Tab-separated table of C-alpha atoms in Angstrom:
chain	number	residue	atom	x	y	z
Z	1	UNK	CA	0.000	0.000	0.000
Z	2	UNK	CA	1.630	3.247	-1.142
Z	3	UNK	CA	4.611	1.144	-2.213
Z	4	UNK	CA	5.038	-0.461	1.225
Z	5	UNK	CA	4.260	-4.109	2.168
Z	6	UNK	CA	1.102	-4.581	4.240
Z	7	UNK	CA	-0.341	-7.776	5.715
Z	8	UNK	CA	-4.107	-7.510	4.994
Z	9	UNK	CA	-4.784	-10.406	7.371
Z	10	UNK	CA	-3.414	-8.360	10.283
Z	11	UNK	CA	-6.038	-5.858	11.351
Z	12	UNK	CA	-3.458	-3.812	13.265
Z	13	UNK	CA	-1.368	-3.441	10.092
Z	14	UNK	CA	-4.138	-1.610	8.250
Z	15	UNK	CA	-5.751	0.136	11.211
Z	16	UNK	CA	-6.424	3.789	10.400
Z	17	UNK	CA	-4.972	3.541	6.897
Z	18	UNK	CA	-6.641	5.116	3.867
Z	19	UNK	CA	-5.712	4.519	0.260
Z	20	UNK	CA	-5.604	1.622	-2.202
Z	21	UNK	CA	-4.251	-1.784	-1.198
Z	22	UNK	CA	-2.718	-3.643	-4.173
Z	23	UNK	CA	-2.062	-7.391	-4.183
Z	24	UNK	CA	0.311	-8.959	-6.734
Z	25	UNK	CA	1.250	-12.507	-7.668
Z	26	UNK	CA	4.525	-13.487	-5.975
Z	27	UNK	CA	5.871	-15.270	-9.068
Z	28	UNK	CA	4.761	-13.015	-11.928
Z	29	UNK	CA	4.260	-9.711	-10.174
Z	30	UNK	CA	0.943	-9.352	-11.992
Z	31	UNK	CA	-1.680	-7.293	-10.212
Z	32	UNK	CA	-4.436	-9.511	-8.769
Z	33	UNK	CA	-6.583	-7.198	-6.684
Z	34	UNK	CA	-7.035	-3.567	-5.734
Z	35	UNK	CA	-9.066	-2.654	-2.672
Z	36	UNK	CA	-9.782	0.761	-1.236
Z	37	UNK	CA	-9.276	1.416	2.465
Z	38	UNK	CA	-10.848	4.260	4.420
Z	39	UNK	CA	-9.624	4.676	7.984
Z	40	UNK	CA	-8.647	1.018	8.103
Z	41	UNK	CA	-11.938	-0.280	6.667
Z	42	UNK	CA	-12.472	-1.894	3.284
Z	43	UNK	CA	-14.809	0.660	1.784
Z	44	UNK	CA	-15.116	1.923	-1.792
Z	45	UNK	CA	-13.602	0.586	-5.028
Z	46	UNK	CA	-12.637	-3.090	-5.342
Z	47	UNK	CA	-11.032	-4.445	-8.528
Z	48	UNK	CA	-10.069	-7.988	-9.547
Z	49	UNK	CA	-7.630	-8.915	-12.322
Z	50	UNK	CA	-7.039	-12.115	-14.288
Z	51	UNK	CA	-3.727	-14.002	-14.342
Z	52	UNK	CA	-2.479	-11.722	-17.092
Z	53	UNK	CA	-3.135	-8.645	-15.003
Z	54	UNK	CA	-6.180	-7.517	-16.984
Z	55	UNK	CA	-9.202	-6.099	-15.168
Z	56	UNK	CA	-11.968	-8.735	-14.841
Z	57	UNK	CA	-14.348	-7.230	-12.270
Z	58	UNK	CA	-14.899	-3.873	-10.643
Z	59	UNK	CA	-17.300	-2.812	-7.928
Z	60	UNK	CA	-17.728	-0.628	-4.841
Z	61	UNK	CA	-18.409	-2.120	-1.424
Z	62	UNK	CA	-20.121	-0.657	1.620
Z	63	UNK	CA	-19.158	-1.034	5.287
Z	64	UNK	CA	-20.824	-4.455	5.335
Z	65	UNK	CA	-18.656	-5.665	2.457
Z	66	UNK	CA	-21.617	-5.834	0.081
Z	67	UNK	CA	-21.725	-4.429	-3.443
Z	68	UNK	CA	-23.031	-0.879	-3.571
Z	69	UNK	CA	-23.548	1.004	-6.832
Z	70	UNK	CA	-22.185	0.015	-10.225
Z	71	UNK	CA	-20.806	-3.517	-10.738
Z	72	UNK	CA	-18.873	-4.322	-13.918
Z	73	UNK	CA	-17.372	-7.534	-15.331
Z	74	UNK	CA	-14.863	-7.375	-18.185
Z	75	UNK	CA	-13.897	-9.876	-20.917
Z	76	UNK	CA	-10.132	-10.606	-21.308
Z	77	UNK	CA	-10.148	-8.524	-24.515
Z	78	UNK	CA	-11.322	-5.491	-22.550
Z	79	UNK	CA	-14.933	-5.580	-23.737
Z	80	UNK	CA	-17.643	-5.041	-21.136
Z	81	UNK	CA	-19.170	-8.413	-20.146
Z	82	UNK	CA	-21.823	-7.430	-17.592
Z	83	UNK	CA	-22.952	-4.227	-15.945
Z	84	UNK	CA	-25.470	-3.772	-13.150
Z	85	UNK	CA	-26.356	-1.689	-10.109
Z	86	UNK	CA	-26.402	-3.051	-6.553
Z	87	UNK	CA	-27.927	-1.878	-3.303
Z	88	UNK	CA	-26.307	-3.523	-0.256
Z	89	UNK	CA	-25.535	-6.625	-2.299
Z	90	UNK	CA	-28.910	-6.911	-4.052
Z	91	UNK	CA	-29.070	-6.281	-7.784
Z	92	UNK	CA	-31.402	-3.402	-8.498
Z	93	UNK	CA	-32.410	-1.915	-11.843
Z	94	UNK	CA	-30.966	-2.563	-15.289
Z	95	UNK	CA	-28.591	-5.492	-15.884
Z	96	UNK	CA	-26.829	-5.627	-19.268
Z	97	UNK	CA	-24.733	-8.527	-20.609
Z	98	UNK	CA	-22.499	-8.559	-23.713
Z	99	UNK	CA	-20.546	-11.074	-25.792
Z	100	UNK	CA	-16.778	-10.726	-26.259
Z	101	UNK	CA	-17.339	-8.920	-29.562
Z	102	UNK	CA	-19.500	-6.305	-27.843
Z	103	UNK	CA	-22.778	-7.759	-29.172
Z	104	UNK	CA	-25.598	-7.429	-26.575
Z	105	UNK	CA	-26.620	-10.791	-25.092
Z	106	UNK	CA	-29.340	-9.788	-22.629
Z	107	UNK	CA	-31.038	-6.903	-20.870
Z	108	UNK	CA	-32.828	-7.385	-17.566
Z	109	UNK	CA	-34.554	-5.137	-15.078
Z	110	UNK	CA	-34.543	-6.406	-11.500
Z	111	UNK	CA	-36.583	-5.015	-8.635
Z	112	UNK	CA	-36.727	-6.573	-5.161
Z	113	UNK	CA	-35.000	-9.718	-6.476
Z	114	UNK	CA	-37.619	-10.218	-9.213
Z	115	UNK	CA	-36.938	-9.947	-12.930
Z	116	UNK	CA	-39.618	-7.637	-14.303
Z	117	UNK	CA	-38.176	-7.404	-17.796
Z	118	UNK	CA	-36.008	-9.860	-19.744
Z	119	UNK	CA	-34.696	-9.496	-23.280
Z	120	UNK	CA	-32.151	-11.926	-24.764
Z	121	UNK	CA	-30.352	-12.001	-28.122
Z	122	UNK	CA	-28.584	-14.598	-30.273
Z	123	UNK	CA	-25.197	-14.063	-31.931
Z	124	UNK	CA	-26.940	-12.489	-34.931
Z	125	UNK	CA	-28.510	-9.809	-32.731
Z	126	UNK	CA	-32.024	-11.286	-33.019
Z	127	UNK	CA	-34.302	-11.527	-29.998
Z	128	UNK	CA	-34.572	-15.031	-28.533
Z	129	UNK	CA	-36.489	-14.394	-25.278
Z	130	UNK	CA	-38.804	-11.668	-24.036
Z	131	UNK	CA	-40.572	-11.127	-20.715
Z	132	UNK	CA	-42.580	-7.916	-20.451
Z	133	UNK	CA	-43.444	-5.943	-17.297
Z	134	UNK	CA	-46.973	-4.681	-16.538
Z	135	UNK	CA	-45.641	-1.117	-16.853
Z	136	UNK	CA	-42.555	0.204	-18.613
Z	137	UNK	CA	-39.415	0.129	-16.424
Z	138	UNK	CA	-36.716	1.031	-18.956
Z	139	UNK	CA	-36.425	2.446	-22.457
Z	140	UNK	CA	-35.393	-1.006	-23.733
Z	141	UNK	CA	-38.878	-2.436	-23.059
Z	142	UNK	CA	-40.911	0.283	-24.756
Z	143	UNK	CA	-40.929	-0.959	-28.338
Z	144	UNK	CA	-40.898	-4.795	-28.025
Z	145	UNK	CA	-43.536	-4.754	-25.246
Z	146	UNK	CA	-45.883	-2.361	-27.024
Z	147	UNK	CA	-45.627	0.610	-24.673
Z	148	UNK	CA	-45.396	2.846	-27.736
Z	149	UNK	CA	-48.437	1.181	-29.312
Z	150	UNK	CA	-49.461	-2.319	-30.361
Z	151	UNK	CA	-46.552	-4.150	-31.933
Z	152	UNK	CA	-45.583	-7.563	-33.311
Z	153	UNK	CA	-42.348	-8.940	-31.864
Z	154	UNK	CA	-40.544	-11.881	-33.496
Z	155	UNK	CA	-38.341	-14.293	-31.525
Z	156	UNK	CA	-35.637	-16.548	-33.020
Z	157	UNK	CA	-33.526	-19.481	-31.885
Z	158	UNK	CA	-29.724	-19.446	-31.639
Z	159	UNK	CA	-29.426	-20.403	-35.333
Z	160	UNK	CA	-31.673	-17.613	-36.584
Z	161	UNK	CA	-34.782	-19.726	-37.190
Z	162	UNK	CA	-38.049	-17.946	-36.424
Z	163	UNK	CA	-39.623	-19.476	-33.312
Z	164	UNK	CA	-42.421	-17.140	-32.256
Z	165	UNK	CA	-44.449	-14.107	-33.213
Z	166	UNK	CA	-46.051	-12.178	-30.335
Z	167	UNK	CA	-48.385	-9.209	-30.286
Z	168	UNK	CA	-48.042	-6.846	-27.309
Z	169	UNK	CA	-49.823	-3.708	-26.199
Z	170	UNK	CA	-48.876	-1.858	-22.997
Z	171	UNK	CA	-46.975	-4.945	-21.815
Z	172	UNK	CA	-49.983	-7.233	-22.308
Z	173	UNK	CA	-49.602	-10.284	-24.558
Z	174	UNK	CA	-52.574	-10.214	-26.959
Z	175	UNK	CA	-51.645	-12.994	-29.384
Z	176	UNK	CA	-48.819	-15.455	-29.929
Z	177	UNK	CA	-47.778	-17.983	-32.559
Z	178	UNK	CA	-44.974	-20.510	-31.983
Z	179	UNK	CA	-43.089	-22.683	-34.479
Z	180	UNK	CA	-40.620	-25.529	-34.102
Z	181	UNK	CA	-37.081	-25.119	-35.391
Z	182	UNK	CA	-38.012	-26.744	-38.717
Z	183	UNK	CA	-40.825	-24.235	-39.281
Z	184	UNK	CA	-43.646	-26.539	-38.213
Z	185	UNK	CA	-46.501	-24.679	-36.555
Z	186	UNK	CA	-46.657	-25.670	-32.869
Z	187	UNK	CA	-49.090	-23.402	-30.993
Z	188	UNK	CA	-51.279	-20.305	-31.200
Z	189	UNK	CA	-52.782	-18.165	-28.456
Z	190	UNK	CA	-55.250	-15.303	-28.717
Z	191	UNK	CA	-58.128	-13.498	-27.031
Z	192	UNK	CA	-61.632	-14.039	-28.418
Z	193	UNK	CA	-64.494	-12.172	-26.771
Z	194	UNK	CA	-62.419	-11.743	-23.618
Z	195	UNK	CA	-61.725	-15.476	-23.451
Z	196	UNK	CA	-58.207	-16.900	-23.670
Z	197	UNK	CA	-57.917	-19.356	-26.572
Z	198	UNK	CA	-54.940	-21.727	-26.641
Z	199	UNK	CA	-54.412	-24.024	-29.637
Z	200	UNK	CA	-51.802	-26.747	-30.091
Z	201	UNK	CA	-50.736	-28.221	-33.447
Z	202	UNK	CA	-48.643	-31.119	-34.678
Z	203	UNK	CA	-46.995	-31.897	-37.990
Z	204	UNK	CA	-48.801	-33.836	-40.679
Z	205	UNK	CA	-45.935	-34.093	-43.095
Z	206	UNK	CA	-42.714	-32.101	-43.045
Z	207	UNK	CA	-43.734	-28.445	-43.518
Z	208	UNK	CA	-45.687	-25.902	-41.509
Z	209	UNK	CA	-48.565	-25.820	-43.992
Z	210	UNK	CA	-49.163	-29.497	-43.165
Z	211	UNK	CA	-49.646	-28.843	-39.426
Z	212	UNK	CA	-53.038	-29.891	-38.049
Z	213	UNK	CA	-54.908	-28.586	-35.039
Z	214	UNK	CA	-54.799	-31.140	-32.191
Z	215	UNK	CA	-56.112	-29.304	-29.102
Z	216	UNK	CA	-58.037	-26.136	-28.287
Z	217	UNK	CA	-58.647	-24.812	-24.783
Z	218	UNK	CA	-60.967	-21.853	-24.251
Z	219	UNK	CA	-61.055	-20.257	-20.782
Z	220	UNK	CA	-63.728	-18.106	-19.198
Z	221	UNK	CA	-62.771	-14.403	-19.067
Z	222	UNK	CA	-60.426	-13.638	-16.158
Z	223	UNK	CA	-57.400	-11.526	-15.263
Z	224	UNK	CA	-54.823	-14.203	-16.133
Z	225	UNK	CA	-52.192	-13.628	-18.807
Z	226	UNK	CA	-52.781	-15.099	-22.255
Z	227	UNK	CA	-50.238	-17.897	-21.781
Z	228	UNK	CA	-51.458	-18.866	-18.285
Z	229	UNK	CA	-52.722	-22.445	-17.958
Z	230	UNK	CA	-54.903	-21.775	-14.915
Z	231	UNK	CA	-58.517	-20.671	-14.943
Z	232	UNK	CA	-62.044	-21.978	-15.511
Z	233	UNK	CA	-62.459	-23.811	-18.794
Z	234	UNK	CA	-65.270	-22.872	-21.158
Z	235	UNK	CA	-64.526	-25.624	-23.675
Z	236	UNK	CA	-61.925	-28.213	-24.623
Z	237	UNK	CA	-61.624	-29.852	-28.045
Z	238	UNK	CA	-59.266	-32.552	-29.330
Z	239	UNK	CA	-58.518	-33.634	-32.917
Z	240	UNK	CA	-56.879	-36.700	-34.420
Z	241	UNK	CA	-53.855	-36.623	-36.708
Z	242	UNK	CA	-56.188	-36.737	-39.719
Z	243	UNK	CA	-57.918	-33.522	-38.605
Z	244	UNK	CA	-61.060	-35.301	-37.335
Z	245	UNK	CA	-62.592	-33.854	-34.150
Z	246	UNK	CA	-62.380	-36.628	-31.526
Z	247	UNK	CA	-63.562	-34.932	-28.288
Z	248	UNK	CA	-65.572	-31.833	-27.380
Z	249	UNK	CA	-66.070	-30.815	-23.735
Z	250	UNK	CA	-68.183	-27.888	-22.541
Z	251	UNK	CA	-68.131	-26.381	-19.046
Z	252	UNK	CA	-70.224	-24.050	-16.913
Z	253	UNK	CA	-68.652	-22.595	-13.799
Z	254	UNK	CA	-65.747	-25.008	-14.153
Z	255	UNK	CA	-68.018	-28.088	-14.203
Z	256	UNK	CA	-68.376	-30.237	-17.286
Z	257	UNK	CA	-71.914	-30.092	-18.691
Z	258	UNK	CA	-71.470	-31.805	-22.052
Z	259	UNK	CA	-69.080	-34.242	-23.739
Z	260	UNK	CA	-68.986	-35.724	-27.204
Z	261	UNK	CA	-66.467	-38.174	-28.632
Z	262	UNK	CA	-65.946	-39.269	-32.235
Z	263	UNK	CA	-64.146	-42.093	-34.005
Z	264	UNK	CA	-61.537	-41.075	-36.572
Z	265	UNK	CA	-64.083	-42.018	-39.258
Z	266	UNK	CA	-66.356	-39.229	-37.998
Z	267	UNK	CA	-68.873	-41.479	-36.233
Z	268	UNK	CA	-69.936	-40.587	-32.689
Z	269	UNK	CA	-69.069	-43.295	-30.064
Z	270	UNK	CA	-70.108	-41.374	-26.949
Z	271	UNK	CA	-72.162	-38.371	-25.914
Z	272	UNK	CA	-72.716	-37.064	-22.396
Z	273	UNK	CA	-74.694	-34.050	-21.225
Z	274	UNK	CA	-76.036	-32.487	-18.042
Z	275	UNK	CA	-79.832	-32.328	-18.203
Z	276	UNK	CA	-81.972	-30.286	-15.792
Z	277	UNK	CA	-80.903	-28.203	-12.790
Z	278	UNK	CA	-80.797	-28.442	-9.009
Z	279	UNK	CA	-82.117	-31.651	-7.480
Z	280	UNK	CA	-83.513	-32.662	-10.874
Z	281	UNK	CA	-80.141	-32.484	-12.625
Z	282	UNK	CA	-79.160	-35.699	-14.412
Z	283	UNK	CA	-76.202	-36.822	-16.475
Z	284	UNK	CA	-77.347	-38.422	-19.734
Z	285	UNK	CA	-74.760	-40.667	-21.383
Z	286	UNK	CA	-75.168	-42.359	-24.770
Z	287	UNK	CA	-72.834	-44.795	-26.527
Z	288	UNK	CA	-72.784	-45.621	-30.242
Z	289	UNK	CA	-71.198	-48.181	-32.549
Z	290	UNK	CA	-68.611	-47.158	-35.154
Z	291	UNK	CA	-71.510	-47.241	-37.619
Z	292	UNK	CA	-73.316	-44.552	-35.619
Z	293	UNK	CA	-76.008	-46.810	-34.140
Z	294	UNK	CA	-77.139	-46.106	-30.544
Z	295	UNK	CA	-75.967	-48.952	-28.280
Z	296	UNK	CA	-76.588	-47.686	-24.748
Z	297	UNK	CA	-78.317	-44.841	-22.908
Z	298	UNK	CA	-77.682	-44.262	-19.184
Z	299	UNK	CA	-78.778	-41.659	-16.644
Z	300	UNK	CA	-76.907	-40.746	-13.465
Z	301	UNK	CA	-77.346	-38.351	-10.602
Z	302	UNK	CA	-75.440	-35.153	-11.297
Z	303	UNK	CA	-72.513	-34.157	-9.092
Z	304	UNK	CA	-68.783	-34.511	-8.644
Z	305	UNK	CA	-68.739	-38.086	-7.302
Z	306	UNK	CA	-71.927	-39.663	-8.592
Z	307	UNK	CA	-70.842	-41.334	-11.839
Z	308	UNK	CA	-71.653	-44.687	-10.221
Z	309	UNK	CA	-75.170	-43.656	-9.103
Z	310	UNK	CA	-77.585	-44.572	-11.908
Z	311	UNK	CA	-81.154	-43.305	-11.705
Z	312	UNK	CA	-84.271	-43.905	-13.822
Z	313	UNK	CA	-84.081	-45.954	-17.026
Z	314	UNK	CA	-80.787	-47.463	-18.246
Z	315	UNK	CA	-81.198	-48.885	-21.754
Z	316	UNK	CA	-79.217	-51.021	-24.205
Z	317	UNK	CA	-79.998	-51.545	-27.877
Z	318	UNK	CA	-79.502	-54.190	-30.541
Z	319	UNK	CA	-77.285	-53.553	-33.541
Z	320	UNK	CA	-80.284	-52.384	-35.575
Z	321	UNK	CA	-81.131	-49.748	-32.942
Z	322	UNK	CA	-84.109	-51.579	-31.382
Z	323	UNK	CA	-84.395	-51.762	-27.586
Z	324	UNK	CA	-82.575	-54.763	-26.066
Z	325	UNK	CA	-82.851	-54.171	-22.305
Z	326	UNK	CA	-84.008	-51.639	-19.778
Z	327	UNK	CA	-83.055	-51.403	-16.121
Z	328	UNK	CA	-85.010	-49.118	-13.824
Z	329	UNK	CA	-83.275	-47.563	-10.817
Z	330	UNK	CA	-85.012	-45.995	-7.862
Z	331	UNK	CA	-84.936	-42.316	-6.836
Z	332	UNK	CA	-82.110	-41.440	-4.435
Z	333	UNK	CA	-82.696	-42.175	-0.755
Z	334	UNK	CA	-81.712	-39.916	2.159
Z	335	UNK	CA	-78.046	-40.891	1.754
Z	336	UNK	CA	-78.103	-40.276	-1.991
Z	337	UNK	CA	-78.032	-43.955	-2.973
Z	338	UNK	CA	-80.112	-45.603	-5.667
Z	339	UNK	CA	-80.880	-49.267	-6.329
Z	340	UNK	CA	-82.031	-51.458	-9.192
Z	341	UNK	CA	-85.802	-52.083	-8.947
Z	342	UNK	CA	-86.799	-53.601	-12.329
Z	343	UNK	CA	-85.312	-55.197	-15.428
Z	344	UNK	CA	-86.712	-55.940	-18.890
Z	345	UNK	CA	-85.189	-57.458	-22.014
Z	346	UNK	CA	-86.263	-58.012	-25.623
Z	347	UNK	CA	-84.937	-60.126	-28.479
Z	348	UNK	CA	-84.077	-58.682	-31.885
Z	349	UNK	CA	-87.608	-59.290	-33.107
Z	350	UNK	CA	-88.968	-57.070	-30.340
Z	351	UNK	CA	-90.367	-59.952	-28.255
Z	352	UNK	CA	-90.227	-59.382	-24.502
Z	353	UNK	CA	-88.048	-62.108	-22.977
Z	354	UNK	CA	-87.781	-60.945	-19.367
Z	355	UNK	CA	-89.807	-58.640	-17.131
Z	356	UNK	CA	-88.716	-58.767	-13.503
Z	357	UNK	CA	-88.983	-56.737	-10.347
Z	358	UNK	CA	-85.699	-56.683	-8.410
Z	359	UNK	CA	-86.195	-57.040	-4.684
Z	360	UNK	CA	-84.082	-55.329	-2.027
Z	361	UNK	CA	-81.915	-58.428	-1.489
Z	362	UNK	CA	-81.069	-58.524	-5.217
Z	363	UNK	CA	-83.343	-61.460	-6.086
Z	364	UNK	CA	-85.712	-61.122	-9.033
Z	365	UNK	CA	-89.450	-61.659	-9.136
Z	366	UNK	CA	-91.091	-62.088	-12.558
Z	367	UNK	CA	-94.010	-59.811	-13.117
Z	368	UNK	CA	-97.438	-61.392	-13.628
Z	369	UNK	CA	-97.693	-61.160	-17.420
Z	370	UNK	CA	-97.217	-63.450	-20.416
Z	371	UNK	CA	-93.819	-63.106	-22.074
Z	372	UNK	CA	-94.049	-62.291	-25.751
Z	373	UNK	CA	-97.510	-60.724	-25.396
């Protein structure tokens, strides 16, 4: 320090001293560290150097030894690598990172240990990642996040392939399209009537124009961001690889009220719907053959855990659509349970072959009538 040897490990040796303490490598004499002392305390500028004596990091420290103010990291070629501001050791405000050639790599804005804004670039200077704040925090976010008016922002991968197109206005994501690296359409998101619509695609062939819609989720209007996966569903649809709709779900208040399923040939194998309201609400379920012929019709008590509580008539049908059997279930008792009370069956000619009452112990009692009449 000041050209005189000082032992920094000996507190008495630096007591009351002010100036810059310089540490050098014993073998090479290269400067390794510079540290400012004020009245015997490490306070102020602190610099670190690489093995060749070139500046690699520079900061100021407070009385607690934490970074305070500007913090800089330097590449061996002298180019700025990273620059940020610190408050008692916590990064605060704009954080900029650069490649060795001076090309920007990322810009971040940090507040209370949270990244409000993130912008990253590839080696070609194209944007690869973007996270927008709810309100502008730096001039770097104004254009890509739509704070100067609605804008379309394109994102690329490290090789320069277009990956996404996003529409922002005042930091709010309004629409987004995403592609795979080979150009195949992967997903789309948008607002429709206040509802978030999220669509997923997959390739049918090798180019983006061969992509087919595979899933669509529509959410009830809420305050969630466009890309959020939480919220009450309004509808859910699924498609097969051939573009055929295979499932359609509809919801009210987050509860499923209707379901339809299709075979890949377009025929309907299953349909389910909520019928009625309140205590009279029932779930009607119908099953069909791959030829579209009704095979079964069931009714259940409505509710979250009542799929195994049939009520009223449960019917099966022959291949030609004529009635094959009918089971009758009782109304729900005080505990919400139902039981089988009657059973009928018919042959394909329509002749009644069984007509029984089902007693409480499960035994059957034929009704007093002539079968086939």
